[in-house]
Coordinates of C-alpha atoms and ligand atoms in Angstrom, one line a residue:
X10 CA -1.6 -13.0 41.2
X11 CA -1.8 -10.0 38.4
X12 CA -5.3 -8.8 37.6
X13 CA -6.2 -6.8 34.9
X14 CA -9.0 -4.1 36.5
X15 CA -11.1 -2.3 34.2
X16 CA -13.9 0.9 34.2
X17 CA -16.6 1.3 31.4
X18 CA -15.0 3.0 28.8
X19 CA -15.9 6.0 26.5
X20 CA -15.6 5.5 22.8
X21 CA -11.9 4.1 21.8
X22 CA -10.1 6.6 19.8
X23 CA -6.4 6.6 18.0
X24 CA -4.3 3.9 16.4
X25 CA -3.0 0.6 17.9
X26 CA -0.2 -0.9 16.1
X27 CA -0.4 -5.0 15.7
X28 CA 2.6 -7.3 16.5
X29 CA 3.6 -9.8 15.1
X30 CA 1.7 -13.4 15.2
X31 CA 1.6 -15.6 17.8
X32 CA 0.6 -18.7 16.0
X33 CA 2.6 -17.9 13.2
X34 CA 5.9 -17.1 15.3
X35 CA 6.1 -20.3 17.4
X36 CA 6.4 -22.5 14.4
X37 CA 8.7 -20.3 12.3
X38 CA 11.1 -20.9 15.7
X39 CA 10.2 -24.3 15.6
X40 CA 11.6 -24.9 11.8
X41 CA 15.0 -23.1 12.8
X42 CA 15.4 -26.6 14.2
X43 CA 15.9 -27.7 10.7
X44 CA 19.2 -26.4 10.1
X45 CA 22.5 -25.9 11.7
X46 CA 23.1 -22.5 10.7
X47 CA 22.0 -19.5 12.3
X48 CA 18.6 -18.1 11.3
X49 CA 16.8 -14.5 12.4
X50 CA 13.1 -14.1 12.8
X51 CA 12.1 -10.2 13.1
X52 CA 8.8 -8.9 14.0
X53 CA 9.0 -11.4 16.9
X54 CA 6.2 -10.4 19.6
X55 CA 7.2 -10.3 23.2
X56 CA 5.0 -13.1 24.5
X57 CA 5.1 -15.8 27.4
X58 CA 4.7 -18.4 24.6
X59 CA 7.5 -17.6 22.5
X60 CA 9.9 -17.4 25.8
X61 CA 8.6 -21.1 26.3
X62 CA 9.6 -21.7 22.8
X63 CA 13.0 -20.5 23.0
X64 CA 13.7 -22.2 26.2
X65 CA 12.9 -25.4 24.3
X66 CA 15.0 -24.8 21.5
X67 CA 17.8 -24.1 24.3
X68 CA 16.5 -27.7 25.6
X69 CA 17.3 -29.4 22.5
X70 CA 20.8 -27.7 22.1
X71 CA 20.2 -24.6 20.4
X72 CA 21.8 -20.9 20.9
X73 CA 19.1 -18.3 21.0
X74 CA 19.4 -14.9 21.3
X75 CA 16.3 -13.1 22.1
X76 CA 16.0 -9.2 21.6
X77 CA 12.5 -8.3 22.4
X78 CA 13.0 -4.7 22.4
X79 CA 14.4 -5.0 18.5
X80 CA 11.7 -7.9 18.4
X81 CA 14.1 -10.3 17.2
X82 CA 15.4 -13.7 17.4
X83 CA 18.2 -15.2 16.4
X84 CA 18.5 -19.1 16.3
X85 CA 21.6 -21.1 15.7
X86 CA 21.0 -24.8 16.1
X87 CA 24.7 -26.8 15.0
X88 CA 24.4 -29.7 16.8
X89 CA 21.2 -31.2 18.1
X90 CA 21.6 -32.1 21.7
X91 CA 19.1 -34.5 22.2
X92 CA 15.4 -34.8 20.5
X93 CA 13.2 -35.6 23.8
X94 CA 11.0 -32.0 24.7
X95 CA 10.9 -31.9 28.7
X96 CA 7.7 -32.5 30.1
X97 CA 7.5 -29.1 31.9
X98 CA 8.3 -26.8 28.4
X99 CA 5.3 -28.9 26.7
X100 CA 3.1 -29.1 29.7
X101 CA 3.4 -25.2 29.9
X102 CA 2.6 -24.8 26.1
X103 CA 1.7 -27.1 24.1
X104 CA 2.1 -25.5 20.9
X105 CA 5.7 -27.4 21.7
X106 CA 4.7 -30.4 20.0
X107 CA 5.3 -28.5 16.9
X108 CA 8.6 -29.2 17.2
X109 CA 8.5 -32.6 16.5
X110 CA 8.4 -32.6 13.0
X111 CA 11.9 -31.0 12.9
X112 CA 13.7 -32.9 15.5
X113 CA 12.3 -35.9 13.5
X114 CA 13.4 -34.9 10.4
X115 CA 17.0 -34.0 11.6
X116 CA 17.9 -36.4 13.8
X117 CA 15.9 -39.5 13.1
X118 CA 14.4 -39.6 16.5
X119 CA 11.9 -37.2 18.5
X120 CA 9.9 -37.9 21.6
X121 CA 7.7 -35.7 22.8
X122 CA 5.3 -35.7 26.0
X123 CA 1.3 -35.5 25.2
X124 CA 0.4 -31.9 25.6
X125 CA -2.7 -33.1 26.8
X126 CA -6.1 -31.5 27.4
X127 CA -6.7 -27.8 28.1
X128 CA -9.6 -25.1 28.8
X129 CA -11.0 -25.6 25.3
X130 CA -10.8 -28.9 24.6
X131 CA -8.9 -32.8 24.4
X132 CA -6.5 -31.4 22.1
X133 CA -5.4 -35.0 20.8
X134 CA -2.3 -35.3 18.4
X135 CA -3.5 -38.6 16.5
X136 CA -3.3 -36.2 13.2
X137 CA 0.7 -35.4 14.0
X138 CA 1.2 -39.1 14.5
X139 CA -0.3 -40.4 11.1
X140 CA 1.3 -37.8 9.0
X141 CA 4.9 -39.2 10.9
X142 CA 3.8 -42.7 10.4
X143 CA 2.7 -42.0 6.4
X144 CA 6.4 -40.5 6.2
X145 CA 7.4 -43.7 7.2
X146 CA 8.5 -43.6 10.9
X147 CA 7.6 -45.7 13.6
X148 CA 5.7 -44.3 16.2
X149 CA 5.0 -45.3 19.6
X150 CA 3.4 -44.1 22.6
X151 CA 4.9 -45.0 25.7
X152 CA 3.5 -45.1 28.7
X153 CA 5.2 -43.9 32.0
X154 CA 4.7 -43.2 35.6
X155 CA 4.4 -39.2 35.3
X156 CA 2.8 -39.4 31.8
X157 CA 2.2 -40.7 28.7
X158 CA 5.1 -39.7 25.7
X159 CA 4.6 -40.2 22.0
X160 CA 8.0 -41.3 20.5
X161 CA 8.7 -40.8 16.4
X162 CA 11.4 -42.3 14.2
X163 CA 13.4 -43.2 11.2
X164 CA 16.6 -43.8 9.6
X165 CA 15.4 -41.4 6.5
X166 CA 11.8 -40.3 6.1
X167 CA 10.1 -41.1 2.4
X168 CA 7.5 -38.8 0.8
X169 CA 4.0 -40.1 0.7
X170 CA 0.2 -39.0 0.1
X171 CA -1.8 -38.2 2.7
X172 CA -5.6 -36.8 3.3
X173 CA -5.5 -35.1 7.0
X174 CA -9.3 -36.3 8.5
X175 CA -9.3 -32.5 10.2
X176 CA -7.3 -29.5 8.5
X177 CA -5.5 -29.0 11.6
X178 CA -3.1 -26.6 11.9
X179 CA -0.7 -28.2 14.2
X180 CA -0.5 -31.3 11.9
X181 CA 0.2 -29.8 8.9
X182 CA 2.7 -27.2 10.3
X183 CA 4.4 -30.6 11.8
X184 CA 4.4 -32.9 8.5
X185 CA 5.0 -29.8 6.1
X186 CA 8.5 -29.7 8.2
X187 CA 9.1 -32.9 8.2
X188 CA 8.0 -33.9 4.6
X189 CA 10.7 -30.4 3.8
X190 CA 14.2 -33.4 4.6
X191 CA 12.4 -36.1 3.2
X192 CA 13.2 -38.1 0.3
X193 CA 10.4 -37.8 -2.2
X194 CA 7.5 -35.8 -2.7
X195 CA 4.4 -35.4 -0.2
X196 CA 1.1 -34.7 -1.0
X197 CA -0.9 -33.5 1.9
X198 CA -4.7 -33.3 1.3
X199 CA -7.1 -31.1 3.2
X200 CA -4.6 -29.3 4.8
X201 CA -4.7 -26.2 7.4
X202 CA -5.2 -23.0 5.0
X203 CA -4.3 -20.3 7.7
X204 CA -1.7 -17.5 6.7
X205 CA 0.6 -18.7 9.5
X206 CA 0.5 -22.2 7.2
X207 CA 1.8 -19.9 4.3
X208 CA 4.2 -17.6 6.6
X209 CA 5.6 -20.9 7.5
X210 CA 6.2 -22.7 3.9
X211 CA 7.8 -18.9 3.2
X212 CA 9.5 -19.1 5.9
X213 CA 10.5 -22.9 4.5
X214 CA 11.3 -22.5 1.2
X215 CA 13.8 -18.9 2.1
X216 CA 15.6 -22.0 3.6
X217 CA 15.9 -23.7 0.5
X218 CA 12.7 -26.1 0.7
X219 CA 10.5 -26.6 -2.1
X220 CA 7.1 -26.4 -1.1
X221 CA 3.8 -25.5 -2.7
X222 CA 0.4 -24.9 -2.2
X223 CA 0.3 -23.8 0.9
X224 CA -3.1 -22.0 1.6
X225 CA -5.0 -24.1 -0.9
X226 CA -6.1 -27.3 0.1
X227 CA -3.3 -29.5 -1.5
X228 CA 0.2 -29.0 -0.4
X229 CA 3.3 -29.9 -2.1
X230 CA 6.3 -31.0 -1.1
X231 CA 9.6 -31.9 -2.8
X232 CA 12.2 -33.4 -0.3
X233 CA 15.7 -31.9 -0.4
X234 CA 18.6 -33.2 1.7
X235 CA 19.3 -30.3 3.8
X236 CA 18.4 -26.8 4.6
X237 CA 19.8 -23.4 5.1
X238 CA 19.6 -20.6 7.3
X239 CA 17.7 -17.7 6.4
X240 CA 15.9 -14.5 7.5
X241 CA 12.4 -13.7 7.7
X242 CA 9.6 -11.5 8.8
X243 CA 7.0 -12.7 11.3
X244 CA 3.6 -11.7 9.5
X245 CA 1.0 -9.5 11.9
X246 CA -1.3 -11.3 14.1
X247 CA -4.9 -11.4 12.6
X248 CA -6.0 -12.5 15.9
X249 CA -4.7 -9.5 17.8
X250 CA -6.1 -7.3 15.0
X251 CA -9.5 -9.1 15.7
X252 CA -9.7 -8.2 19.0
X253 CA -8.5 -4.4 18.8
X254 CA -11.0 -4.1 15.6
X255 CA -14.0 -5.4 18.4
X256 CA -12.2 -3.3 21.2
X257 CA -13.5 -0.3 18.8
X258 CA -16.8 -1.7 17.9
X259 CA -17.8 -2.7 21.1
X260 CA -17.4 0.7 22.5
X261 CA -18.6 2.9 19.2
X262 CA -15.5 4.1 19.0
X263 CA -13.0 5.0 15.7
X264 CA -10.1 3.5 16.0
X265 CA -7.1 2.3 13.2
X266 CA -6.1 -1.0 13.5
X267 CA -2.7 -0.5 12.5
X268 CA 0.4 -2.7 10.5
X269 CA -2.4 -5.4 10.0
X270 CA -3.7 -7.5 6.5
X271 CA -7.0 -7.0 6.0
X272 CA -7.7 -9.9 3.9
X273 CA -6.3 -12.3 6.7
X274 CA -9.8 -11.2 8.9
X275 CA -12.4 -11.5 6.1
X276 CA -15.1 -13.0 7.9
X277 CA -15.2 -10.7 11.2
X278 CA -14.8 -7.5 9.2
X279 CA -18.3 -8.9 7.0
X280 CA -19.7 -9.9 10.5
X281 CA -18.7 -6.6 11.7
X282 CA -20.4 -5.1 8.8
X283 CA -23.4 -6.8 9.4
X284 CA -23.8 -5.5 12.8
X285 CA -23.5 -2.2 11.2
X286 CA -19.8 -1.3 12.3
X287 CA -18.6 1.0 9.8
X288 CA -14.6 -0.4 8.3
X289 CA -12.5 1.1 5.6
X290 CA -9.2 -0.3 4.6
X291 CA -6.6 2.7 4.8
X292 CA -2.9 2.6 3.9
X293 CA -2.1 0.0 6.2
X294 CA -5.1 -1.2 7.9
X295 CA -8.1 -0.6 8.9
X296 CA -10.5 1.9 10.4
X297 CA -13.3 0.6 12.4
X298 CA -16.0 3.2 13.3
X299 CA -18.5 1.7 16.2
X300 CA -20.8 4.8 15.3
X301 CA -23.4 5.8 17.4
X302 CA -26.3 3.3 16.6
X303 CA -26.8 0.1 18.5
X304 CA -25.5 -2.9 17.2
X305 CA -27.8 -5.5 15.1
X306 CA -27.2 -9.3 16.5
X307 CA -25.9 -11.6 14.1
X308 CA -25.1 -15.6 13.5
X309 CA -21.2 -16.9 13.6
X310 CA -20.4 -20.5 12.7
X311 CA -16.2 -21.3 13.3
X312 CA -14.8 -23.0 10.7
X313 CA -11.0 -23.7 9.9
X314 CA -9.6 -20.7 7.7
X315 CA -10.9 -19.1 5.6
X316 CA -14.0 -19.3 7.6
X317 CA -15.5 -17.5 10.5
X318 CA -11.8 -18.1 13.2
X319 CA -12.5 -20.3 16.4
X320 CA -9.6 -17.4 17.8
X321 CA -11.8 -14.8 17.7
X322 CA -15.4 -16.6 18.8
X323 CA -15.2 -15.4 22.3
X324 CA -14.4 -11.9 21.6
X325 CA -17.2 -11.7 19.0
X326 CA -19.6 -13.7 21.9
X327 CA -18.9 -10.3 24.3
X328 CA -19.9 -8.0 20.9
X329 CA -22.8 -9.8 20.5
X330 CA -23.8 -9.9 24.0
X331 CA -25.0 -5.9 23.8
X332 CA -26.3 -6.1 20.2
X333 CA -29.9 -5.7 19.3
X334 CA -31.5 -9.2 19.3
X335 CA -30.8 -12.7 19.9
X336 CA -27.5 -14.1 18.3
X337 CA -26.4 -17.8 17.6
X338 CA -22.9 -19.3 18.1
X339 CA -21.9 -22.1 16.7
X340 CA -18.2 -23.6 17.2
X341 CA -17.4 -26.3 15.3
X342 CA -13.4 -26.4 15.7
X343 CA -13.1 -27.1 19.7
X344 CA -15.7 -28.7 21.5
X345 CA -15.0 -27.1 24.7
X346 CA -15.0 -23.7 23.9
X347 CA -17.6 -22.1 25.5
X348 CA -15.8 -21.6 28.9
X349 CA -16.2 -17.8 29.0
X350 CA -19.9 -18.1 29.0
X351 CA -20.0 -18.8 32.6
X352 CA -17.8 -16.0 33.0
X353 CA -19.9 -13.3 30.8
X354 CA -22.7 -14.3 32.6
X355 CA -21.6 -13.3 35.7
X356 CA -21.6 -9.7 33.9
X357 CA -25.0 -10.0 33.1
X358 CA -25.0 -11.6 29.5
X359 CA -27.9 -14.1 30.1
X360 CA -26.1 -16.3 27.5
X361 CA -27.4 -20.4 27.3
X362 CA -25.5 -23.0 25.6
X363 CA -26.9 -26.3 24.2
X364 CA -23.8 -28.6 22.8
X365 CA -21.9 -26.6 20.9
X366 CA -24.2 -23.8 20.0
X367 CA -24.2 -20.9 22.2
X368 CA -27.4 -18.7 22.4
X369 CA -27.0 -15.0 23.3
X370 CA -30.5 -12.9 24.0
X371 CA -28.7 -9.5 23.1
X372 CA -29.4 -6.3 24.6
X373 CA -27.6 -7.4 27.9
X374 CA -26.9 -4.3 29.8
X375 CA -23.6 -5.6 31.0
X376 CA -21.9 -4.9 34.8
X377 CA -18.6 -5.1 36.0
X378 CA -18.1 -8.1 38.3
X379 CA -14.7 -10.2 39.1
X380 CA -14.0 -13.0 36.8
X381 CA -11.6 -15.4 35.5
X382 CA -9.9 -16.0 31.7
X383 CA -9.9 -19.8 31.4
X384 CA -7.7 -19.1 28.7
X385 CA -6.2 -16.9 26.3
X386 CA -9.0 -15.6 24.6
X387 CA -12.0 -15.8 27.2
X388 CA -9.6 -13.4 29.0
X389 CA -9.5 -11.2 25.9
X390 CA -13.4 -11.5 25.7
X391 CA -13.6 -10.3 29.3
X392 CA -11.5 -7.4 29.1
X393 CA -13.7 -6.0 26.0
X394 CA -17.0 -7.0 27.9
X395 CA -15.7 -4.8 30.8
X396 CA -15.0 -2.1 28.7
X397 CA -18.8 -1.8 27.8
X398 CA -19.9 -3.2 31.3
X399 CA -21.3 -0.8 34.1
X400 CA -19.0 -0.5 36.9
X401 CA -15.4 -2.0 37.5
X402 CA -14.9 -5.3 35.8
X403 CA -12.1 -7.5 37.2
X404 CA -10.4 -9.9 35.5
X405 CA -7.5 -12.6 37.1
X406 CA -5.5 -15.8 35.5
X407 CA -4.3 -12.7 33.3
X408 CA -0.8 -14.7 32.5
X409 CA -3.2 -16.2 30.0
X410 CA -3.8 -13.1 28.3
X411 CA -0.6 -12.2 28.1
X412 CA 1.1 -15.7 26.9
X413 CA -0.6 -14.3 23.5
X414 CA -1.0 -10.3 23.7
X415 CA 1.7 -8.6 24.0
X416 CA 0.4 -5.4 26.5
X417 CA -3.0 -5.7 26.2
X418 CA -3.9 -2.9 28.9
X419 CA -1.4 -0.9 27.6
X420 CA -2.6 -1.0 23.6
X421 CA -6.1 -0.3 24.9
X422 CA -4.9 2.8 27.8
X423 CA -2.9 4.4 24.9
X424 CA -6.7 4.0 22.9
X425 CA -8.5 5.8 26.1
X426 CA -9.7 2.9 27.9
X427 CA -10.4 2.8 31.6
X428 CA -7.7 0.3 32.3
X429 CA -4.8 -1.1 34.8
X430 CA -2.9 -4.5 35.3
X431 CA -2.1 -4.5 39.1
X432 CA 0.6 -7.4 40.4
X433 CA -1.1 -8.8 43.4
X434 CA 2.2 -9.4 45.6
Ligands
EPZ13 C1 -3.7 -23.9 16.4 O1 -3.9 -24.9 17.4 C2 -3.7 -22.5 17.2 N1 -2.5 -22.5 18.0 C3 -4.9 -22.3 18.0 O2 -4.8 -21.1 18.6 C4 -6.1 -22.3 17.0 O3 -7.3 -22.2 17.8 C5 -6.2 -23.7 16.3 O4 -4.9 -23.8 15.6 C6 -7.3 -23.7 15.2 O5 -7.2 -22.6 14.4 C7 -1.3 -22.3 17.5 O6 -1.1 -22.1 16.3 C8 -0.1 -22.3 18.5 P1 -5.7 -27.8 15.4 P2 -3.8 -26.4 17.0 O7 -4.7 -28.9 15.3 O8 -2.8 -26.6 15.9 C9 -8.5 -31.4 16.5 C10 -5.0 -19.5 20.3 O9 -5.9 -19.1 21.0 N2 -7.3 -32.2 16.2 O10 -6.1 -27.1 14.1 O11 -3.6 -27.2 18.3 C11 -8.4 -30.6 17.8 O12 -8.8 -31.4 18.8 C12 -4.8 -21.0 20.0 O13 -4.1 -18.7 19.8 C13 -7.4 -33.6 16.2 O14 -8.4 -34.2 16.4 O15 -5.2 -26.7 16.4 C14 -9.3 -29.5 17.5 O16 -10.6 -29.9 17.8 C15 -6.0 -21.8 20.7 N3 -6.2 -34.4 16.1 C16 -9.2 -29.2 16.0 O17 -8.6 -30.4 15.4 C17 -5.0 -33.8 15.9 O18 -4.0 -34.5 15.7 C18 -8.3 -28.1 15.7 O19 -7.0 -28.3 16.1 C19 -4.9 -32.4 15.9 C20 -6.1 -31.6 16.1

């Protein structure tokens, strides 16, 4: 088993350059499904998830060619083998049910295992299937010995209106490419507003799709009757940037958080502010300077974008933990995601949770102690709690960590941290 090991650290110093995102990249390789000709995402990050993702576009009949040391992929999809997802791809990440939109919407047909619950919460896909059904497909769930399977289809989908209950991102990632080969126009109302919704529809409309509003809270779609292949640019993970920018805080150090868009991580650089972390927006990113006075505690509420991200909650909760005062939490997007508590309080955090508040006494003087990411950002939180905590920190389940950060010991060694990821053998 790996395990990441980790030393209290002095004060971060340098620049850490930000990948490309995660949740933006898996369904821009999702959409290639869309087309048969060949299409070439750059700015790829070189993650466990989007090796999943390509192995299920191989699954499905497509030729990918991965070159993570250019950090680009190129997708050519000319025939669509068949539109069932194997149970281990989406069991393994279930940001795979993303492609069901596609496969839908090019073939007619898709059936796709339920991802099913994970560290953080039910993760149901009842959004996904009304958007499919208001598009006019029939969809079933079918029950089976190893699992339950959610089948979609239609001879030719038909725009429609719809109002999503949740802004979910998933769903409207899924509908936006379905709604793209439709006939007709789709209205979706209350959709997801994240930039990875707008990368997408960019991503979309290169290929000849005419879709807009994405990022407001009415989308747009105009059916066409096929798409093309195009090129395109991953945008930079805001999550990733997050973390590094709290990597600095939470060790007063002065750090440039590098190839990054400032106005993607509004709400932690104003909570960041308020805790009295010093930022300043240089040529193409951000400078974060922890100083040398303590932190003042502060109140976060998650909200889907452009509020407070749920993606970043648990590194903030391992900020907060050391700030002056008692701090709130309230996470209103999962409502399981409070699983690194246990975990930072084995550090010494003296954190209590009551539903889905958490409450955090501040001034914890945190020690190192072995623990365990539940998932990918409780590991993340962990690893910047052991850089302020006394002692060695250790940290194992790191291949969640790194399905989503792309070298996360090695960004934060190259910043001065105490830090090693050891294979267990
Ligand atoms: C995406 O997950 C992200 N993953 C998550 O990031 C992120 O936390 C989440 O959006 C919210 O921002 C990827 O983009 C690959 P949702 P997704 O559908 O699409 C409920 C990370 O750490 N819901 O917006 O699965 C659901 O239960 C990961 O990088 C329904 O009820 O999130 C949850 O409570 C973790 N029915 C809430 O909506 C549905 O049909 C948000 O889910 C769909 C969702």
């Amino acid at each position: 088993m790996t395990k990441i090991f980790i030393q209290k650290s002095e004060p971060l110093r340098g620049v850490v350059a930000i990948g490309g995102s995660k949740n933006a990249v898996l369904p821009l390789l999702a959409a290639t499904l869309l087309t048969e000709e060949p299409c070439v995402l750059d700015g790829v990050p070189a993650l466990k998830d989007v090796e999943v993702m390509c192995r299920l576009l191989r699954s499905f009949g497509a030729e990918v060619t991965e070159e993570p040391e250019a950090h680009r992929i190129t997708v050519r999809t000319a025939v669509i083998r068949t539109s069932e997802a194997p149970q281990d791809l989406v069991r393994a990440m279930r940001a795979s049910v993303v492609a069901m939109g596609p496969l839908l919407a090019r073939t007619g047909f898709a059936r796709v295992p339920l991802p099913g619950g994970c560290a953080i919460g039910d993760r149901p896909i009842n959004l996904h299937e009304k958007g499919f059904a208001a598009l006019g497909a029939e969809v079933r769930t079918v029950r089976e010995e190893d699992g339950v399977c959610v089948e979609a289809s239609a001879d030719r989908l038909a725009g429609a209106e719809m109002y999503l209950d949740f802004a979910s991102v998933g769903a409207t990632e899924n509908i936006m490419m379905a709604a793209a080969l439709a006939q007709g126009t789709t209205i979706i109302e209350n959709p997801a507003q994240e930039p990875e919704i707008v990368d997408l529809a960019n991503f979309l409309n290169k290929m000849g799709a005419r879709i807009k509003g994405a990022g407001t809270d009415v989308i747009k779609i105009e059916g066409v009757d096929c798409l093309r292949g195009a090129e395109h640019c991953v945008i930079p993970d805001r999550i990733e940037a997050a973390t590094y920018m709290l990597a600095a805080a939470i060790t007063h150090g002065n750090v440039l958080v590098d190839n990054m868009l400032p106005n993607h991580v509004t709400p932690v650089i104003a909570k960041l502010r308020e805790s009295g972390v010093r930022i300043r927006e240089e040529e193409s990113g951000l400078r974060v300077d922890g100083g040398a006075k303590n932190f003042l505690a502060t109140d976060i509420k998650t909200l889907p974008y452009p509020g407070f991200p749920t993606d970043v909650q648990p590194q903030f909760m391992a900020f907060l933990t050391i700030a002056d005062g008692a701090s709130t939490i309230m996470e209103t997007v999962f409502e399981n995601r409070f699983m690194h508590i246990e975990q930072l309080n084995l550090m010494g955090a003296g954190i209590t949770e009551e539903g889905r508040r958490a409450f955090l006494p501040g001034g914890a003087r945190l020690h190192g102690a072995c623990v365990r990411a539940t998932d990918l950002r409780c590991g993340a939180a962990l690893v910047l709690a052991g850089l302020a905590a006394k002692g060695e920190t250790v940290v194992s389940d790191v291949y969640h960590i790194e399905r989503g950060y792309e070298d996360l010991a090695g960004k934060l060694s190259g910043l001065g941290a105490q830090i090693r990821r050891e294979e267990e053998l």
